[in-house]
Structure formats: structure tokens, C-alpha cells
């Protein structure tokens, strides 16, 4: 699936030309187990009681249109960072194709927080000179007793990263909607400043 749809001009160019500038490819990255797929599932609406308007484009690609500040935006969410079946190329691919990134760590796992810094550096290296919208995401905020990374540390890290910061809980669905709205706003901010 991946090769067929991404190595050729097929689906990518169709998506971007059809939806114009309101379609954004958002990539989830971060250590295994931090909750990337759980966040993706909420985005995809698998927990919605009524049927969802999300389209599943592949086993780890989701598309959904949201209204943010009165303007619609389509997010294509990629959750394939941990997919090693296809080989290491998938991570290079992830680093190249995103219009925006969610770098996720778990607030209960300091190693995953340190990994987030590494990923930020890798991303900067892979996309030099580009001003890519990023949100640093401290997930599992419901697990208060197991917290290893404070809110202040997360926030300070985001300042160094020059990106936004949010704590979420996929388990209790806290701040997840805000996360996806936030990334749309970040992309728009850059788009609008380019147009001026
Ligand atoms: P991924 O490897 O980054 O895709 O992480 P998963 O989404 O597979 O989540 C790994 C484990 O953490 C699963 O058992 C999830 O149920 C759990 N998990 C994910 N998000 C949360 C959260 O916000 N709070 C809690 N308590 N558990 C979570
Ligand atoms: Mg996963």
C-alpha cells in the first residue's frame, strides 16, 4: 500500500490538488507506547457513538475534515512511525512528508521525553530551512501518580524547540480535540504570514 500510493504521483498529488491549501499532512512521531495510535484512533473517531465521518486511507492513515475558527481543514494523519515491517525507509519517509508534526512523549516515561528532543533535532536536520509547525505532546496526563515529567519541563522544552506544547490524555480524551485544532492553527499561522 505505502509504495503504491507514495512512490508514484498518484494519491498524494490528487489529494493536494483537490483540496488546495486546506489539506494538511500531519505526522505522529515518538517512542513506542507513548499513545500515538490511541490519539490517532480518537482522531479517527473509533470511539464515537454515532458513525464517524473519518475516512481510513490505509491501516495507519486517517483523513478527517474539521472546522477550526470557522474555516474547514482536512487533516491526513499518518501513524506509521512504529511500522517496521516495511523497513527503516518508513521513518525517513515520515520525516520528509509532513506538513506538520506531533512529537509525542508520555509524561510517565522520562526516556520518551528525552527521545522527543532527539526527534526534534532529527526533524530539523531532515528539513533544514523549513519552518515546520510542531506540537510537543505530553500524553497520558491522566496518570498523575506516575508522572515523571512535569508540565513546566514540557513547556520549557517546547520553548527550546520553538514549538507549541500541550498535555493530553487519550485515555480520558482530554485535550485531544484541542491538539488537532492546534496543529491546524499552527499551519495556518505560517501560511498566512507567507501570504503577506
Ligand atoms: P503507540 O505505541 O505510541 O502507538 O502507543 P499506543 O497508542 O499503542 O498506546 C500504548 C499504551 O498506552 C496502550 O496500552 C494504551 O492504552 C495506553 N495509553 C495511550 N494513551 C494513554 C493515555 O492517555 N492514558 C493512559 N492511561 N494510557 C494510555
Ligand atoms: Mg502505535
Short mmCIF file of C-alpha atoms and ligand atoms in Angstrom, two decimals:
data_model
loop_
_atom_site.label_atom_id
_atom_site.label_comp_id
_atom_site.label_asym_id
_atom_site.label_seq_id
_atom_site.Cartn_x
_atom_site.Cartn_y
_atom_site.Cartn_z
CA UNK A 1 0.00 0.00 0.00
CA UNK A 2 2.63 2.53 1.04
CA UNK A 3 4.77 2.11 -2.04
CA UNK A 4 1.88 2.13 -4.37
CA UNK A 5 0.40 5.30 -3.06
CA UNK A 6 3.51 7.26 -2.23
CA UNK A 7 6.30 6.44 -4.58
CA UNK A 8 4.22 7.43 -7.57
CA UNK A 9 2.45 10.69 -8.14
CA UNK A 10 -0.93 9.08 -7.69
CA UNK A 11 -2.79 9.68 -4.45
CA UNK A 12 -0.61 12.41 -2.98
CA UNK A 13 -0.94 14.80 -5.84
CA UNK A 14 -4.62 14.05 -6.17
CA UNK A 15 -5.19 14.89 -2.52
CA UNK A 16 -3.21 18.10 -2.56
CA UNK A 17 -4.55 19.43 -5.82
CA UNK A 18 -8.16 18.62 -4.98
CA UNK A 19 -8.15 20.13 -1.53
CA UNK A 20 -5.81 23.01 -2.18
CA UNK A 21 -4.21 24.70 0.77
CA UNK A 22 -6.74 23.43 3.32
CA UNK A 23 -5.38 19.90 3.38
CA UNK A 24 -2.52 19.16 5.74
CA UNK A 25 -0.46 16.04 6.23
CA UNK A 26 0.18 15.64 9.95
CA UNK A 27 2.67 13.02 11.16
CA UNK A 28 2.74 11.39 14.61
CA UNK A 29 6.24 10.59 15.86
CA UNK A 30 7.55 9.46 19.24
CA UNK A 31 8.66 6.42 21.15
CA UNK A 32 6.70 3.19 21.07
CA UNK A 33 3.99 3.06 23.72
CA UNK A 34 3.51 6.79 24.30
CA UNK A 35 0.00 6.77 22.85
CA UNK A 36 0.34 7.82 19.22
CA UNK A 37 -2.11 5.23 17.93
CA UNK A 38 -4.52 5.97 20.76
CA UNK A 39 -4.53 9.63 19.75
CA UNK A 40 -4.96 8.63 16.10
CA UNK A 41 -7.91 6.43 17.00
CA UNK A 42 -9.63 9.30 18.74
CA UNK A 43 -8.98 11.48 15.72
CA UNK A 44 -10.42 8.74 13.53
CA UNK A 45 -13.49 8.68 15.74
CA UNK A 46 -13.40 4.98 16.55
CA UNK A 47 -14.87 5.83 19.95
CA UNK A 48 -17.66 7.98 18.55
CA UNK A 49 -21.10 6.65 19.34
CA UNK A 50 -22.57 7.86 16.06
CA UNK A 51 -20.83 6.85 12.89
CA UNK A 52 -17.81 8.82 12.02
CA UNK A 53 -17.05 10.97 9.01
CA UNK A 54 -13.48 9.81 9.04
CA UNK A 55 -12.06 8.05 6.07
CA UNK A 56 -9.45 5.41 6.70
CA UNK A 57 -6.99 5.64 3.83
CA UNK A 58 -4.80 2.77 4.91
CA UNK A 59 -4.20 0.89 8.10
CA UNK A 60 -2.29 3.79 9.62
CA UNK A 61 -3.51 6.76 7.62
CA UNK A 62 -6.65 8.68 8.52
CA UNK A 63 -8.38 11.62 6.93
CA UNK A 64 -10.83 13.91 8.58
CA UNK A 65 -12.19 17.36 7.96
CA UNK A 66 -12.57 19.69 10.95
CA UNK A 67 -14.00 23.15 11.38
CA UNK A 68 -11.42 25.35 13.06
CA UNK A 69 -12.17 29.03 13.65
CA UNK A 70 -14.96 28.93 11.10
CA UNK A 71 -12.82 27.52 8.33
CA UNK A 72 -12.67 23.87 7.36
CA UNK A 73 -9.39 21.98 7.27
CA UNK A 74 -8.66 18.45 6.20
CA UNK A 75 -6.04 16.58 8.15
CA UNK A 76 -4.40 13.48 6.78
CA UNK A 77 -2.95 11.86 9.86
CA UNK A 78 -0.05 9.42 9.50
CA UNK A 79 0.57 6.95 12.33
CA UNK A 80 3.24 4.74 10.82
CA UNK A 81 6.30 5.72 12.80
CA UNK A 82 6.49 2.34 14.54
CA UNK A 83 5.72 0.35 11.43
CA UNK A 84 8.96 -1.50 10.86
CA UNK A 85 7.54 -4.15 8.55
CA UNK A 86 8.38 -2.12 5.51
CA UNK A 87 11.88 -1.37 6.76
CA UNK A 88 13.66 1.70 8.04
CA UNK A 89 12.76 3.76 4.99
CA UNK A 90 9.40 4.49 6.54
CA UNK A 91 10.95 6.78 9.17
CA UNK A 92 12.88 8.73 6.56
CA UNK A 93 9.65 8.94 4.63
CA UNK A 94 7.81 10.26 7.70
CA UNK A 95 10.49 12.91 8.23
CA UNK A 96 10.06 14.13 4.66
CA UNK A 97 6.32 14.13 4.01
CA UNK A 98 4.78 16.00 6.93
CA UNK A 99 3.32 19.48 6.66
CA UNK A 100 3.22 19.39 10.46
CA UNK A 101 4.38 17.10 13.27
CA UNK A 102 3.10 15.92 16.61
CA UNK A 103 6.09 14.83 18.69
CA UNK A 104 4.57 12.67 21.40
CA UNK A 105 6.06 11.54 24.70
CA UNK A 106 4.47 10.06 27.80
CA UNK A 107 4.52 12.15 30.97
CA UNK A 108 5.06 8.85 32.81
CA UNK A 109 8.22 7.99 30.88
CA UNK A 110 11.22 10.27 31.06
CA UNK A 111 13.09 8.31 28.40
CA UNK A 112 10.31 9.07 25.93
CA UNK A 113 10.65 12.77 26.80
CA UNK A 114 14.37 12.64 26.09
CA UNK A 115 13.62 10.82 22.84
CA UNK A 116 11.36 13.69 21.86
CA UNK A 117 14.36 16.05 21.91
CA UNK A 118 16.29 13.71 19.66
CA UNK A 119 13.40 13.59 17.24
CA UNK A 120 13.18 17.36 17.17
CA UNK A 121 16.86 17.55 16.23
CA UNK A 122 16.43 14.85 13.58
CA UNK A 123 13.49 16.69 12.11
CA UNK A 124 15.41 19.94 11.99
CA UNK A 125 18.23 18.17 10.20
CA UNK A 126 15.90 16.47 7.72
CA UNK A 127 14.02 19.66 6.88
CA UNK A 128 16.62 22.39 7.11
CA UNK A 129 15.45 25.94 6.44
CA UNK A 130 11.80 24.93 6.59
CA UNK A 131 9.67 26.40 9.33
CA UNK A 132 7.63 23.32 10.13
CA UNK A 133 4.76 23.52 12.60
CA UNK A 134 5.32 21.19 15.53
CA UNK A 135 3.43 20.48 18.72
CA UNK A 136 5.21 18.74 21.57
CA UNK A 137 2.61 16.46 23.13
CA UNK A 138 2.86 15.17 26.69
CA UNK A 139 0.35 12.32 26.65
CA UNK A 140 -1.09 10.20 29.48
CA UNK A 141 -1.85 13.24 31.65
CA UNK A 142 -4.48 11.15 33.45
CA UNK A 143 -1.75 9.08 35.11
CA UNK A 144 -0.99 11.71 37.72
CA UNK A 145 0.62 9.36 40.21
CA UNK A 146 3.09 8.01 37.66
CA UNK A 147 4.20 11.40 36.37
CA UNK A 148 7.93 11.62 35.64
CA UNK A 149 7.94 14.80 33.54
CA UNK A 150 6.42 17.99 34.95
CA UNK A 151 4.28 20.40 32.98
CA UNK A 152 6.97 23.05 33.48
CA UNK A 153 9.62 20.80 31.93
CA UNK A 154 7.42 20.07 28.95
CA UNK A 155 6.71 23.73 28.44
CA UNK A 156 10.39 24.69 28.78
CA UNK A 157 11.35 22.03 26.29
CA UNK A 158 8.86 23.43 23.78
CA UNK A 159 10.41 26.87 24.17
CA UNK A 160 13.81 25.42 23.27
CA UNK A 161 12.21 23.51 20.39
CA UNK A 162 10.46 26.65 19.21
CA UNK A 163 7.16 24.83 19.07
CA UNK A 164 3.81 24.60 20.86
CA UNK A 165 3.13 22.41 23.85
CA UNK A 166 0.07 20.56 25.10
CA UNK A 167 -0.62 17.79 27.57
CA UNK A 168 -3.25 15.28 26.51
CA UNK A 169 -4.89 12.12 27.69
CA UNK A 170 -6.03 9.70 25.05
CA UNK A 171 -7.47 7.53 27.83
CA UNK A 172 -9.92 10.12 29.12
CA UNK A 173 -9.97 12.10 25.86
CA UNK A 174 -8.65 15.27 27.41
CA UNK A 175 -7.28 17.98 25.10
CA UNK A 176 -7.28 15.69 22.06
CA UNK A 177 -9.64 17.84 20.02
CA UNK A 178 -7.62 20.88 21.10
CA UNK A 179 -4.46 19.16 19.89
CA UNK A 180 -5.75 18.69 16.35
CA UNK A 181 -7.28 22.15 16.23
CA UNK A 182 -3.98 23.50 17.49
CA UNK A 183 -1.95 21.95 14.72
CA UNK A 184 -4.34 23.36 12.11
CA UNK A 185 -3.87 26.81 13.64
CA UNK A 186 -0.10 26.42 13.58
CA UNK A 187 -0.11 25.53 9.89
CA UNK A 188 -2.40 28.45 9.11
CA UNK A 189 -0.27 30.93 11.01
CA UNK A 190 2.68 30.09 8.79
CA UNK A 191 0.58 30.05 5.65
CA UNK A 192 -0.89 33.47 6.47
CA UNK A 193 2.48 35.02 7.23
CA UNK A 194 3.80 33.77 3.89
CA UNK A 195 0.94 35.37 2.02
CA UNK A 196 1.68 38.78 3.47
P1 LIG B 1 1.96 3.99 20.45
O1 LIG B 1 2.92 2.86 20.50
O2 LIG B 1 2.66 5.30 20.59
O3 LIG B 1 1.05 3.95 19.26
O4 LIG B 1 1.05 3.87 21.75
P2 LIG B 1 -0.42 3.23 21.91
O5 LIG B 1 -1.46 4.18 21.44
O6 LIG B 1 -0.41 1.88 21.32
O7 LIG B 1 -0.54 3.15 23.50
C1 LIG B 1 0.32 2.36 24.27
C2 LIG B 1 -0.38 2.00 25.58
O8 LIG B 1 -0.62 3.17 26.34
C3 LIG B 1 -1.74 1.35 25.35
O9 LIG B 1 -1.91 0.37 26.32
C4 LIG B 1 -2.71 2.48 25.57
O10 LIG B 1 -3.95 2.04 26.03
C5 LIG B 1 -2.01 3.31 26.63
N1 LIG B 1 -2.34 4.73 26.56
C6 LIG B 1 -2.30 5.53 25.47
N2 LIG B 1 -2.65 6.78 25.76
C7 LIG B 1 -2.94 6.79 27.08
C8 LIG B 1 -3.38 7.82 27.99
O11 LIG B 1 -3.58 8.97 27.66
N3 LIG B 1 -3.54 7.44 29.30
C9 LIG B 1 -3.35 6.17 29.71
N4 LIG B 1 -3.56 5.90 31.00
N5 LIG B 1 -2.94 5.19 28.88
C10 LIG B 1 -2.74 5.49 27.58
MG1 LIG B 2 1.14 2.73 17.56
#
